[in-house]
mmCIF file of C-alpha atoms (C1' of nucleotides) in Angstrom:
data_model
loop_
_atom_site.group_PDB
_atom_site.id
_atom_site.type_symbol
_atom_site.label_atom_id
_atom_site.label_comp_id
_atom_site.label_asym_id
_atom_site.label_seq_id
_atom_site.Cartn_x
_atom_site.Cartn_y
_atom_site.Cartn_z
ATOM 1 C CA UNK A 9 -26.602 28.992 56.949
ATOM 2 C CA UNK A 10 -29.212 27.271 58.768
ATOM 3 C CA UNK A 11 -27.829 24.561 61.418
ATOM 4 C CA UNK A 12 -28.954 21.862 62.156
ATOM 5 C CA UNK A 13 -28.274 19.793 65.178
ATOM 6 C CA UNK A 14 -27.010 20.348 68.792
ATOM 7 C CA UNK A 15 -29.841 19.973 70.641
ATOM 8 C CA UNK A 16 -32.783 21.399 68.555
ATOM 9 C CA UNK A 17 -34.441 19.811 65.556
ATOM 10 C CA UNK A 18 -36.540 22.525 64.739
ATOM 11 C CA UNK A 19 -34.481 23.609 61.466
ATOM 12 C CA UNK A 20 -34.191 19.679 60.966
ATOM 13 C CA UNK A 21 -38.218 19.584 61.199
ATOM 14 C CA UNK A 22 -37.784 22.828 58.750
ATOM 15 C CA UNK A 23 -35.823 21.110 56.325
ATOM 16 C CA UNK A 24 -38.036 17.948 56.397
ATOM 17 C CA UNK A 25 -41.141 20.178 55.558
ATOM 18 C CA UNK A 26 -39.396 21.761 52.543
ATOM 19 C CA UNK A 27 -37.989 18.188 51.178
ATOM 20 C CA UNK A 28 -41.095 16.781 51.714
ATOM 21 C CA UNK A 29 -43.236 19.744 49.908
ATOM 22 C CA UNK A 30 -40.934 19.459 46.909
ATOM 23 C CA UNK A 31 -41.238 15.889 46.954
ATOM 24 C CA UNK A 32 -44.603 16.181 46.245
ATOM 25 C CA UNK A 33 -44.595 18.755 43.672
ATOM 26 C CA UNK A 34 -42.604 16.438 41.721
ATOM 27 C CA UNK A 35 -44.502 13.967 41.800
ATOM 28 C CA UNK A 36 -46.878 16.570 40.349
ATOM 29 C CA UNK A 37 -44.792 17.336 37.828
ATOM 30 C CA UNK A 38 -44.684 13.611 36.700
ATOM 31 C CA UNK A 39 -47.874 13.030 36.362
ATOM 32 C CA UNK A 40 -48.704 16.315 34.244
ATOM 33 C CA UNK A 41 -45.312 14.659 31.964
ATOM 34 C CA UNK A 42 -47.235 11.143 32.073
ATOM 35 C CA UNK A 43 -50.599 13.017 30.480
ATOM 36 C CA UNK A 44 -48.727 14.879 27.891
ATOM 37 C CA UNK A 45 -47.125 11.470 27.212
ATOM 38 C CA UNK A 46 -50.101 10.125 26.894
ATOM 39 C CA UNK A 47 -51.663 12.651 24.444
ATOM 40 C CA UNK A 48 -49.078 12.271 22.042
ATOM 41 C CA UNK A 49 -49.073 8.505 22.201
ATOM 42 C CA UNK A 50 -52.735 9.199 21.392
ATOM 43 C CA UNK A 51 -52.149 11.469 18.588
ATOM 44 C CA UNK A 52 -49.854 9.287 16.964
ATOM 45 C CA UNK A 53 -51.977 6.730 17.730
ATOM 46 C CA UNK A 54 -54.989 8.541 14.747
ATOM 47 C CA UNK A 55 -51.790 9.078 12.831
ATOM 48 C CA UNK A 56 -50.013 12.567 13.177
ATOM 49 C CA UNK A 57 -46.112 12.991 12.863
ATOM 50 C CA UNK A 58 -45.608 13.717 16.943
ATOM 51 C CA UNK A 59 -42.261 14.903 16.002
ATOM 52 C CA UNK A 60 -43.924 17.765 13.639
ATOM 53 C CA UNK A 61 -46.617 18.148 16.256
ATOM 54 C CA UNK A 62 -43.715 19.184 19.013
ATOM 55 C CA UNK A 63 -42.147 21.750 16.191
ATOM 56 C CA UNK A 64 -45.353 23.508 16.112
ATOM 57 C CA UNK A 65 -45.826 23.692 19.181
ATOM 58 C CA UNK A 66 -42.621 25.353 19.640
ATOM 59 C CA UNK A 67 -43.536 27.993 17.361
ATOM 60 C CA UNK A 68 -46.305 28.079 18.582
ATOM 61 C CA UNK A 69 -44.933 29.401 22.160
ATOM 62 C CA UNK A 70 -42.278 32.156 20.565
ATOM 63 C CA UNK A 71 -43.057 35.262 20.365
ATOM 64 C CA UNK A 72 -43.827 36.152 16.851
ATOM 65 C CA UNK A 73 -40.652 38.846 16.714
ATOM 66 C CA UNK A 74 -38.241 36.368 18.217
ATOM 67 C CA UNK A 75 -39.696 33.940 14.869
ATOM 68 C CA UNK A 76 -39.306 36.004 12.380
ATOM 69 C CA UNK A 77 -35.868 37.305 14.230
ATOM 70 C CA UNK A 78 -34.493 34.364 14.515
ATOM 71 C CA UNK A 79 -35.519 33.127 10.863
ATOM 72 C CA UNK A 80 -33.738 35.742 8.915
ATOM 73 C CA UNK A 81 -30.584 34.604 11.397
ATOM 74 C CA UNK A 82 -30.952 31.147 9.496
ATOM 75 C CA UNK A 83 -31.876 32.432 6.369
ATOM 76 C CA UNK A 84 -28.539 34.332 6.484
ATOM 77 C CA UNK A 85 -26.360 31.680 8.113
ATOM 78 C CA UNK A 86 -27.697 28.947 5.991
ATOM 79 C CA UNK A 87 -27.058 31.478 2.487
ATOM 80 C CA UNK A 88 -23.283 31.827 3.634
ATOM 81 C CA UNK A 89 -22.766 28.044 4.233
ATOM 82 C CA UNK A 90 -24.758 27.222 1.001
ATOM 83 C CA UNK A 91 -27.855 24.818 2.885
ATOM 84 C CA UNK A 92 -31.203 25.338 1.743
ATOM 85 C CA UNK A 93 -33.420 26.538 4.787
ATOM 86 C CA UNK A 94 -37.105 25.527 3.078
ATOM 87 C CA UNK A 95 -38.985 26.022 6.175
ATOM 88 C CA UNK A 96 -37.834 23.856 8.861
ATOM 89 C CA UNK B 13 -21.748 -15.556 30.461
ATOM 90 C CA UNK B 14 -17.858 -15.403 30.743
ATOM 91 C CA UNK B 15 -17.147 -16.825 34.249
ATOM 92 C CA UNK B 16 -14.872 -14.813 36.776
ATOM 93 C CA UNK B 17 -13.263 -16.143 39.654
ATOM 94 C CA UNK B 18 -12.960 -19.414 41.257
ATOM 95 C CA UNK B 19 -8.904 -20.228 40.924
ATOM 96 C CA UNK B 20 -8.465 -18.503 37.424
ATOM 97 C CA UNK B 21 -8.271 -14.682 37.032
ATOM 98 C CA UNK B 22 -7.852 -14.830 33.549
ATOM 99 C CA UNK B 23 -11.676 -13.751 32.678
ATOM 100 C CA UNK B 24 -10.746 -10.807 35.256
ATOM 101 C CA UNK B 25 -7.850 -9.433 33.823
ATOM 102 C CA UNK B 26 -9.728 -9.748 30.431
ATOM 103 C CA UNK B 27 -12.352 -7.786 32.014
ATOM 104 C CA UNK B 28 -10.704 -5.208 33.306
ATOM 105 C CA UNK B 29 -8.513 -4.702 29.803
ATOM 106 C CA UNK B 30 -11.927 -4.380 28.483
ATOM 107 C CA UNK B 31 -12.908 -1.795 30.904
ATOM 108 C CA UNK B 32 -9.788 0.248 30.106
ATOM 109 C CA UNK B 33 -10.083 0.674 26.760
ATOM 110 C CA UNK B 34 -13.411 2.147 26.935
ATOM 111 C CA UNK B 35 -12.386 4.114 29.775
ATOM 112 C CA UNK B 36 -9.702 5.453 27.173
ATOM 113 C CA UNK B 37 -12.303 5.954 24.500
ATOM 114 C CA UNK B 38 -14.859 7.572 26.629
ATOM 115 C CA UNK B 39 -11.805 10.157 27.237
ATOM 116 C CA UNK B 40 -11.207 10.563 23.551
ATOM 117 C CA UNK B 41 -14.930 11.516 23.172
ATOM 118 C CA UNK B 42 -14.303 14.334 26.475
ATOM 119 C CA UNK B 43 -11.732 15.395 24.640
ATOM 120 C CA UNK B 44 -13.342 15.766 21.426
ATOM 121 C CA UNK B 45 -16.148 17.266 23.092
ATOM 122 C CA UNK B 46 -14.809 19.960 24.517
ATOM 123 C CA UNK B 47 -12.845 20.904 21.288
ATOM 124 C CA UNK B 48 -15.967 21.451 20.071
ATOM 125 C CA UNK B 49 -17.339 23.589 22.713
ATOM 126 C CA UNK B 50 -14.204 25.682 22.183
ATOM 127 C CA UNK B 51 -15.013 26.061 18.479
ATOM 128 C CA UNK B 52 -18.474 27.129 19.288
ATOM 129 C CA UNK B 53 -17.027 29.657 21.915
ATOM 130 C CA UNK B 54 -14.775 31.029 19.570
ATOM 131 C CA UNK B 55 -17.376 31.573 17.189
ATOM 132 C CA UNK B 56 -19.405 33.338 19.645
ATOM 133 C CA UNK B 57 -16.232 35.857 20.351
ATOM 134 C CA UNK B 58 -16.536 36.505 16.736
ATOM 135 C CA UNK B 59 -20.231 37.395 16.948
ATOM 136 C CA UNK B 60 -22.070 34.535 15.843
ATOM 137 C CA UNK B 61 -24.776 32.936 17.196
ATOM 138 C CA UNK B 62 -24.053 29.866 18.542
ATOM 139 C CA UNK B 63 -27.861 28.168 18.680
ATOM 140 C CA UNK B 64 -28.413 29.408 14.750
ATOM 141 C CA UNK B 65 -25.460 27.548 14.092
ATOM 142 C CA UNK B 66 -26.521 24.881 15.331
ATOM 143 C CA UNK B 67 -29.470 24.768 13.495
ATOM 144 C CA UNK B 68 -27.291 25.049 10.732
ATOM 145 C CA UNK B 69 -25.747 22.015 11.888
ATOM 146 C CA UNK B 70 -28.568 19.860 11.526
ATOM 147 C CA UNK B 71 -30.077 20.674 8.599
ATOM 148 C CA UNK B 72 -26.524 20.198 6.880
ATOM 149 C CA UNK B 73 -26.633 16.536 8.677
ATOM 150 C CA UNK B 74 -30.538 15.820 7.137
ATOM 151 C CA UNK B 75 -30.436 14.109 4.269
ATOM 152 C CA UNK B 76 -31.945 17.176 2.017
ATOM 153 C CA UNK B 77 -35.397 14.048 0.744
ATOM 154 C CA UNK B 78 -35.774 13.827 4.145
ATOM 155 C CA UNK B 79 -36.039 17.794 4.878
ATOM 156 C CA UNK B 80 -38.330 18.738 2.524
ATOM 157 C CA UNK B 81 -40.890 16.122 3.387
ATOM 158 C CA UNK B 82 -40.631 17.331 7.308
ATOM 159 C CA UNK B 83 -40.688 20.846 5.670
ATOM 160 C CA UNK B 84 -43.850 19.951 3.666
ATOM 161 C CA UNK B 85 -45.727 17.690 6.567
ATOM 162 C CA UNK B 86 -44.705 21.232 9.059
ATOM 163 C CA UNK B 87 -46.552 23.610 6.626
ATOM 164 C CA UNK B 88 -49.323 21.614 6.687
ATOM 165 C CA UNK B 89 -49.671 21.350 10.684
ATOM 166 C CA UNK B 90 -49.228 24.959 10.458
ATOM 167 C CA UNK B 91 -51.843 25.868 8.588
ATOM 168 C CA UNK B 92 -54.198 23.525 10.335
ATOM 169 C CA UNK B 93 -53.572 24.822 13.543
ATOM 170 C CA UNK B 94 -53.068 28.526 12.280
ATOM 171 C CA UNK B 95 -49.098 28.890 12.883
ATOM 172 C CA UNK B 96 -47.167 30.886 10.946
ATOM 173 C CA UNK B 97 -43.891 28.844 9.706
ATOM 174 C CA UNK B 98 -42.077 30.930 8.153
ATOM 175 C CA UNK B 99 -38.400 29.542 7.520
ATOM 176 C CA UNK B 100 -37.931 27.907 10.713
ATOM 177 C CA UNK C 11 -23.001 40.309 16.211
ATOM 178 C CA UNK C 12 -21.321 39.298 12.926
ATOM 179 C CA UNK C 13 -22.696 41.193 10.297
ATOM 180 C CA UNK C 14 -22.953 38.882 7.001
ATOM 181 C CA UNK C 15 -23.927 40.411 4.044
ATOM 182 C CA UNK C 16 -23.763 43.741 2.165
ATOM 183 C CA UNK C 17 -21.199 43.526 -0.484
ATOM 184 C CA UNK C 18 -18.333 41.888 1.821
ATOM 185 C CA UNK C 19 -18.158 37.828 1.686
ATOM 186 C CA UNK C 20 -15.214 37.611 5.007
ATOM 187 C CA UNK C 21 -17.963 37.195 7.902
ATOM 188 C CA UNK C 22 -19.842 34.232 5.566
ATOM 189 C CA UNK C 23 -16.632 32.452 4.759
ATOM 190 C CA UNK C 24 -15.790 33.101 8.480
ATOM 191 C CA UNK C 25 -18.884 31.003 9.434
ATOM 192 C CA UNK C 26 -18.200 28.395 6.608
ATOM 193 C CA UNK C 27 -14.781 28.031 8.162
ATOM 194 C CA UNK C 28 -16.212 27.156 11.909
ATOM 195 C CA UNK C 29 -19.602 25.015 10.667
ATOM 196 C CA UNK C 30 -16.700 22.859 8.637
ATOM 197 C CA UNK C 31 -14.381 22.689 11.761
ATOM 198 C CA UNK C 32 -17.418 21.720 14.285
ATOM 199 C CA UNK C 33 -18.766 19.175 11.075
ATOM 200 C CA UNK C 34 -15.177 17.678 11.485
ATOM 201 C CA UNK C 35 -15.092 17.572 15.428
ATOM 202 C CA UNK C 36 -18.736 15.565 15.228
ATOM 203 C CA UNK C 37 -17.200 13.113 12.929
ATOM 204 C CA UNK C 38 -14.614 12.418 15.158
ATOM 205 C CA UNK C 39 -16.872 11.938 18.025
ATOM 206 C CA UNK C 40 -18.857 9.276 15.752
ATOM 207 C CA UNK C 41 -15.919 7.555 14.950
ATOM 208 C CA UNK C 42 -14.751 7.289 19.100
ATOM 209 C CA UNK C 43 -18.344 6.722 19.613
ATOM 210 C CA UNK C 44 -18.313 3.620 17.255
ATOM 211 C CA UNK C 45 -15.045 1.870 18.706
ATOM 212 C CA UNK C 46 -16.830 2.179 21.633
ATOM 213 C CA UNK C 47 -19.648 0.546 20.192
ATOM 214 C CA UNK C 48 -17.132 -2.323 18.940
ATOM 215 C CA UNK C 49 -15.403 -2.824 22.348
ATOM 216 C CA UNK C 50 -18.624 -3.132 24.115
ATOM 217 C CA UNK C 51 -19.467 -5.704 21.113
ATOM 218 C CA UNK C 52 -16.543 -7.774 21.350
ATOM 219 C CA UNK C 53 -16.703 -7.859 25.062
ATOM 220 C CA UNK C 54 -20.130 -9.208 24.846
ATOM 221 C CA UNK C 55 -19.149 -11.793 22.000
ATOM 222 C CA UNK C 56 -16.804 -13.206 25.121
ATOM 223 C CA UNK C 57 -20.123 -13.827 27.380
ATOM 224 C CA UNK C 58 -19.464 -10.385 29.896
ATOM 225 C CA UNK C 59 -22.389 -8.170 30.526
ATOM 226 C CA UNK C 60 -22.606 -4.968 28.874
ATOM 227 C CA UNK C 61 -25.252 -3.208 30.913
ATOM 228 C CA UNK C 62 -23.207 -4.753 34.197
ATOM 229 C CA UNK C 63 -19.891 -2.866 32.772
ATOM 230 C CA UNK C 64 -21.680 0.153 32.118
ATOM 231 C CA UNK C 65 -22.168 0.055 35.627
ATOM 232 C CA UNK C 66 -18.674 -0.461 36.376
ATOM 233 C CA UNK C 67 -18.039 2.075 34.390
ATOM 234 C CA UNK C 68 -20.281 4.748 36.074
ATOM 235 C CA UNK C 69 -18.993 3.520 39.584
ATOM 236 C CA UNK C 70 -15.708 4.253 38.429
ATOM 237 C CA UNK C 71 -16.166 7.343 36.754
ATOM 238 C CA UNK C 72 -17.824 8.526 40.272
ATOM 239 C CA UNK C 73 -15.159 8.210 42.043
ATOM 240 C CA UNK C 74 -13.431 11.423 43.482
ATOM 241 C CA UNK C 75 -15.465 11.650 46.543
ATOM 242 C CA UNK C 76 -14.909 14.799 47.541
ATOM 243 C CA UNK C 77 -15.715 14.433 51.005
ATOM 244 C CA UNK C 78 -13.818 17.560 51.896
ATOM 245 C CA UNK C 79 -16.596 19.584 50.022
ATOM 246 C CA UNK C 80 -20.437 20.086 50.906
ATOM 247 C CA UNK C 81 -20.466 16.109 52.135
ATOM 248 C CA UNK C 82 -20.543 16.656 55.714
ATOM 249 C CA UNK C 83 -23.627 18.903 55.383
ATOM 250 C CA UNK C 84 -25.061 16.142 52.706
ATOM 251 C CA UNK C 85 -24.876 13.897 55.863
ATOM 252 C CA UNK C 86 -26.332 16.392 58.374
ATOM 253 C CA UNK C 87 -28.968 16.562 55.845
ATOM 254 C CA UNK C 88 -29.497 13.418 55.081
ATOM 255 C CA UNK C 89 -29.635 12.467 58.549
ATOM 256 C CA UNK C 90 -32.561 15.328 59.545
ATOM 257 C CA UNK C 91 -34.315 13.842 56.531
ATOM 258 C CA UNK C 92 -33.868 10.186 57.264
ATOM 259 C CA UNK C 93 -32.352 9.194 54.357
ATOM 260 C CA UNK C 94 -29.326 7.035 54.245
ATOM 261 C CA UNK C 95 -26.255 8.424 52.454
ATOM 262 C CA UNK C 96 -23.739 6.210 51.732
ATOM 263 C CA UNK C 97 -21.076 7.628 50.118
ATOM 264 C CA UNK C 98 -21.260 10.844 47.796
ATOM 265 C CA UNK D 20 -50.660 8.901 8.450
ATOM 266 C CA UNK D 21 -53.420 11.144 9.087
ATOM 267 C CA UNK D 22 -54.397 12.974 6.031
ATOM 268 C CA UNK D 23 -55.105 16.525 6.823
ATOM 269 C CA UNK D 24 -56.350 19.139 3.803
ATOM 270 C CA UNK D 25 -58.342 18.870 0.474
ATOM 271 C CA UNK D 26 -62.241 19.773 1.609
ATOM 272 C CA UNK D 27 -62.074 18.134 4.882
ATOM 273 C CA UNK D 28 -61.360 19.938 7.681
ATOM 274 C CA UNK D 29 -61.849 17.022 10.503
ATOM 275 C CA UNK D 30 -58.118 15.819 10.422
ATOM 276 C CA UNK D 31 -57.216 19.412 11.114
ATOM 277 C CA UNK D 32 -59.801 20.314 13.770
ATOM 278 C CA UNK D 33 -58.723 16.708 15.628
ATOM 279 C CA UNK D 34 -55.330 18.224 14.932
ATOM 280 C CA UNK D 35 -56.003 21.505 16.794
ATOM 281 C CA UNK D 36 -57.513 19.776 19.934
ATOM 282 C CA UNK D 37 -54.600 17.687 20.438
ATOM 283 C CA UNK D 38 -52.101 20.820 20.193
ATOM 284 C CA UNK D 39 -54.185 22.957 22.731
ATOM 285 C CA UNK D 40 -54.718 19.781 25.044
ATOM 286 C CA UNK D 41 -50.568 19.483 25.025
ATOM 287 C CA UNK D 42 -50.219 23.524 25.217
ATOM 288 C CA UNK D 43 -52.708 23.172 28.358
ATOM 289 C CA UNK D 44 -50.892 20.912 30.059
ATOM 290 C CA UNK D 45 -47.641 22.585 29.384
ATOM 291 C CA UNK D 46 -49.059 25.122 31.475
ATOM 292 C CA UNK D 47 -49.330 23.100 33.907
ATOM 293 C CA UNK D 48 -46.301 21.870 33.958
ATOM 294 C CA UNK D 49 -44.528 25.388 34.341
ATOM 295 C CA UNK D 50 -46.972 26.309 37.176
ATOM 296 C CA UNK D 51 -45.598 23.173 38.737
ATOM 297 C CA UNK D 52 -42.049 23.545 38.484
ATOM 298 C CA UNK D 53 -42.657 27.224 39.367
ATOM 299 C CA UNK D 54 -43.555 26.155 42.583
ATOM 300 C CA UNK D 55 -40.957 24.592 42.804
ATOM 301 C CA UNK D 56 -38.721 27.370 42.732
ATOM 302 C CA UNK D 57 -40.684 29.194 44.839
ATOM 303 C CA UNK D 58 -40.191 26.340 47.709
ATOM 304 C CA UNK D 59 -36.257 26.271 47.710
ATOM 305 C CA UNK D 60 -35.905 29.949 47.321
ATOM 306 C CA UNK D 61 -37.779 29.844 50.760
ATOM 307 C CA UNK D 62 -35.961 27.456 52.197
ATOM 308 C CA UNK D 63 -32.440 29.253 51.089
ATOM 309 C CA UNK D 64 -33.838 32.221 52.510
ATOM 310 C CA UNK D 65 -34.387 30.289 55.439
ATOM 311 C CA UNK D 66 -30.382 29.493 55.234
ATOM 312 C CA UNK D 67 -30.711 25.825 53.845
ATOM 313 C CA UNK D 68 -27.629 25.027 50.623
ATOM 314 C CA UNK D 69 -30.377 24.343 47.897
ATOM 315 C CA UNK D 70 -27.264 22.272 46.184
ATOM 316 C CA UNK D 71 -27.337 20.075 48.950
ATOM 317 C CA UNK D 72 -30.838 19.717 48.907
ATOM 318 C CA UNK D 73 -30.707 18.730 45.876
ATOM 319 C CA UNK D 74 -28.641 15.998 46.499
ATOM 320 C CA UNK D 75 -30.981 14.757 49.176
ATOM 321 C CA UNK D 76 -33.999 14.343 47.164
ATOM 322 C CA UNK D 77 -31.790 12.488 44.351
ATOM 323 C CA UNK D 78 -30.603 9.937 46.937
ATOM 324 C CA UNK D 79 -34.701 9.757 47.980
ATOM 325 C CA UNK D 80 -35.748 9.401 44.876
ATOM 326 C CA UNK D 81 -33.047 6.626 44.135
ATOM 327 C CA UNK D 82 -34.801 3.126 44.504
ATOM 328 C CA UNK D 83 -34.979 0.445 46.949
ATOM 329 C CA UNK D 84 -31.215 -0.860 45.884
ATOM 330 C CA UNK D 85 -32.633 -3.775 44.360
ATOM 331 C CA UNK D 86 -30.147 -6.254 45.305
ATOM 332 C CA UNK D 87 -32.135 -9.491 43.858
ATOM 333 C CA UNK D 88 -31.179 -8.632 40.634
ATOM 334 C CA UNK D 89 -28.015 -8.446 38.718
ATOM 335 C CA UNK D 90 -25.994 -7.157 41.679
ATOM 336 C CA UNK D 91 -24.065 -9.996 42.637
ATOM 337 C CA UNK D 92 -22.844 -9.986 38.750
ATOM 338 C CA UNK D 93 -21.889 -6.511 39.655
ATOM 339 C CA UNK D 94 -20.199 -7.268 42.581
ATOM 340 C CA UNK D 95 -18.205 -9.362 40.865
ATOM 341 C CA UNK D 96 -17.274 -7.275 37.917
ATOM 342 C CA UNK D 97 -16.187 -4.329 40.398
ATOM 343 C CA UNK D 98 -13.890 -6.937 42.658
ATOM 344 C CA UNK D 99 -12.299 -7.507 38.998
ATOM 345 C CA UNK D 100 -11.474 -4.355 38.318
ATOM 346 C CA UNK D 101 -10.980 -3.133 41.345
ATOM 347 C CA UNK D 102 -13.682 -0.385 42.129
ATOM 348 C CA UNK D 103 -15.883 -0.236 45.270
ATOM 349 C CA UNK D 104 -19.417 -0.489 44.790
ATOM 350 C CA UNK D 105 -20.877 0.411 48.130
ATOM 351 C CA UNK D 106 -24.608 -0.441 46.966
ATOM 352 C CA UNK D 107 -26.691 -0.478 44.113
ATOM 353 C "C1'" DA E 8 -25.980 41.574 34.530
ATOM 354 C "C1'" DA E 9 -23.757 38.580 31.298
ATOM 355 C "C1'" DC E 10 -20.876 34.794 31.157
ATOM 356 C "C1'" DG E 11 -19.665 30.173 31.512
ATOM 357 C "C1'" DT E 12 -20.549 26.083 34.203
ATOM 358 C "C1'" DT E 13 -23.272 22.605 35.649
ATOM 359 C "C1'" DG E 14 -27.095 19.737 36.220
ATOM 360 C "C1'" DA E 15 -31.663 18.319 34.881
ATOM 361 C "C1'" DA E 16 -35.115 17.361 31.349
ATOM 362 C "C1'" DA E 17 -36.449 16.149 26.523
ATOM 363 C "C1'" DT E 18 -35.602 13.931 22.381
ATOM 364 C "C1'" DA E 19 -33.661 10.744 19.372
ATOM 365 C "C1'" DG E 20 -31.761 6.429 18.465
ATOM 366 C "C1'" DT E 21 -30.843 1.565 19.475
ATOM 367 C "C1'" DT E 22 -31.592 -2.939 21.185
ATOM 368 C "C1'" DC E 23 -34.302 -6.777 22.482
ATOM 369 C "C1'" DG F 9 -43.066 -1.677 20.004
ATOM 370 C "C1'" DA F 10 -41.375 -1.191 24.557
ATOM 371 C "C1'" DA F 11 -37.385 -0.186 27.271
ATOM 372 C "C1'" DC F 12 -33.140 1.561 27.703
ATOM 373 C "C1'" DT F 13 -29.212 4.519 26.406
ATOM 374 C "C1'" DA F 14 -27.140 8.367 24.462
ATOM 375 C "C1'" DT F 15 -27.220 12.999 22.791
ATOM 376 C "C1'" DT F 16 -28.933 17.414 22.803
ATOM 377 C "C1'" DT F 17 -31.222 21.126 24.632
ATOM 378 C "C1'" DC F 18 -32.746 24.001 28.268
ATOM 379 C "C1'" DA F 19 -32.720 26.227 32.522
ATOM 380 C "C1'" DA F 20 -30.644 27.517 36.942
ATOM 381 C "C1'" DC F 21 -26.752 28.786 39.656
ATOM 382 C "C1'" DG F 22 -22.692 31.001 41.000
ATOM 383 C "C1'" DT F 23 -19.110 34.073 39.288
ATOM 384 C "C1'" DT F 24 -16.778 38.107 37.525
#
DNA sequence: AACGTTGAAATAGTTC
DNA sequence: GAACTATTTCAACGTT
């Protein structure tokens, strides 16, 4: 464990410089959250269902394998409780 | 706005009555919760999959109208932007 | 996994059995959910605050301190950082 | 609702751009918060409690206490029910 | 290394 | 429809 204190503040200085670096990546981080905001409020904004637009995107980042996989899953699950699974 | 203090502590103790039963409540819902999480578990000792289930879950909870038009609006964002959905 | 299928019907009405349990559970949790709901209602039909006894209600659900724990390097921290800690 | 399909393939296209603009900035976004676990695995290899870092930036990131507002109501409520609310 | 636990981040719903 | 709250989901962390 680092220490801090006594009589040095090097590992103080240390810690400062790590807080402060991942202070400002999240700031990053909520401003790329603010654009993708904002390009949803814009899509919605010409019309589109942004709640369909995040499902596709979804599938859109699986791996095709882990779809399908995962689709028989609920195809099965759904048979055994008796829900129709029509593509959601 | 219900007054508290001054010389009468009657708004106070009708406060804090208030405050208790939802304390009570909000341990009913813990409680509740975590019934469920030992369903779930139990489940998953079994050999189920827990986030297919889920799923399951939620589509049993949709109203089936309101299912087949996401289903429906989903294939056609699909298609449009070249996504397989198959049974998702 | 849980194989469901084939000729044999036990795993499926194994998985009906938990989906109905968990259905049950998040009824339950809607109902405590909707007292709360009512309490909140009532005590806001008497003039208090709602979103100042949510507050309340945080403060008090924070309570066990804990300073026995990591708190003492939270303040060394804190302190190398300048950031005040008050409590935590 | 934007009407996407028949012989027009504009609502689709428009469609498309604003899925790859999101997926884009989804990147992003992971890059971002990769970095981010890049800087405290540094600093815990440095010997720093990432936990307790944690905390730290929370209580940063936690605003000017605001104590123009509805915190004398709050004051108020906690004296009636008994619970300390050091700040906020 | 998988498991459960925990905490943060996203989404959905509700209120004003 | 904008803001806030609640629920759900997801990811990281320590543990066995």
């Amino acid at each position: 464990m680092a220490e801090i204190g006594h009589n040095s503040g090097v590992a103080a200085d240390r810690l400062k410089s790590f807080i402060d670096r991942i202070e400002n990546l999240i700031e990053d981080r909520k401003a790329v959250q603010e654009d993708i905001k904002l390009v949803f409020a814009e899509a919605k904004a010409e019309g589109f269902n942004v709640k369909t637009m995040r499902r596709v995107l979804q599938l859109k980042a699986m791996k095709p394998h882990d779809r399908s996989e995962q689709a028989q899953l609920l195809d099965v699950y759904c048979a055994a409780v008796g829900v129709e699974d029509l593509f959601l």
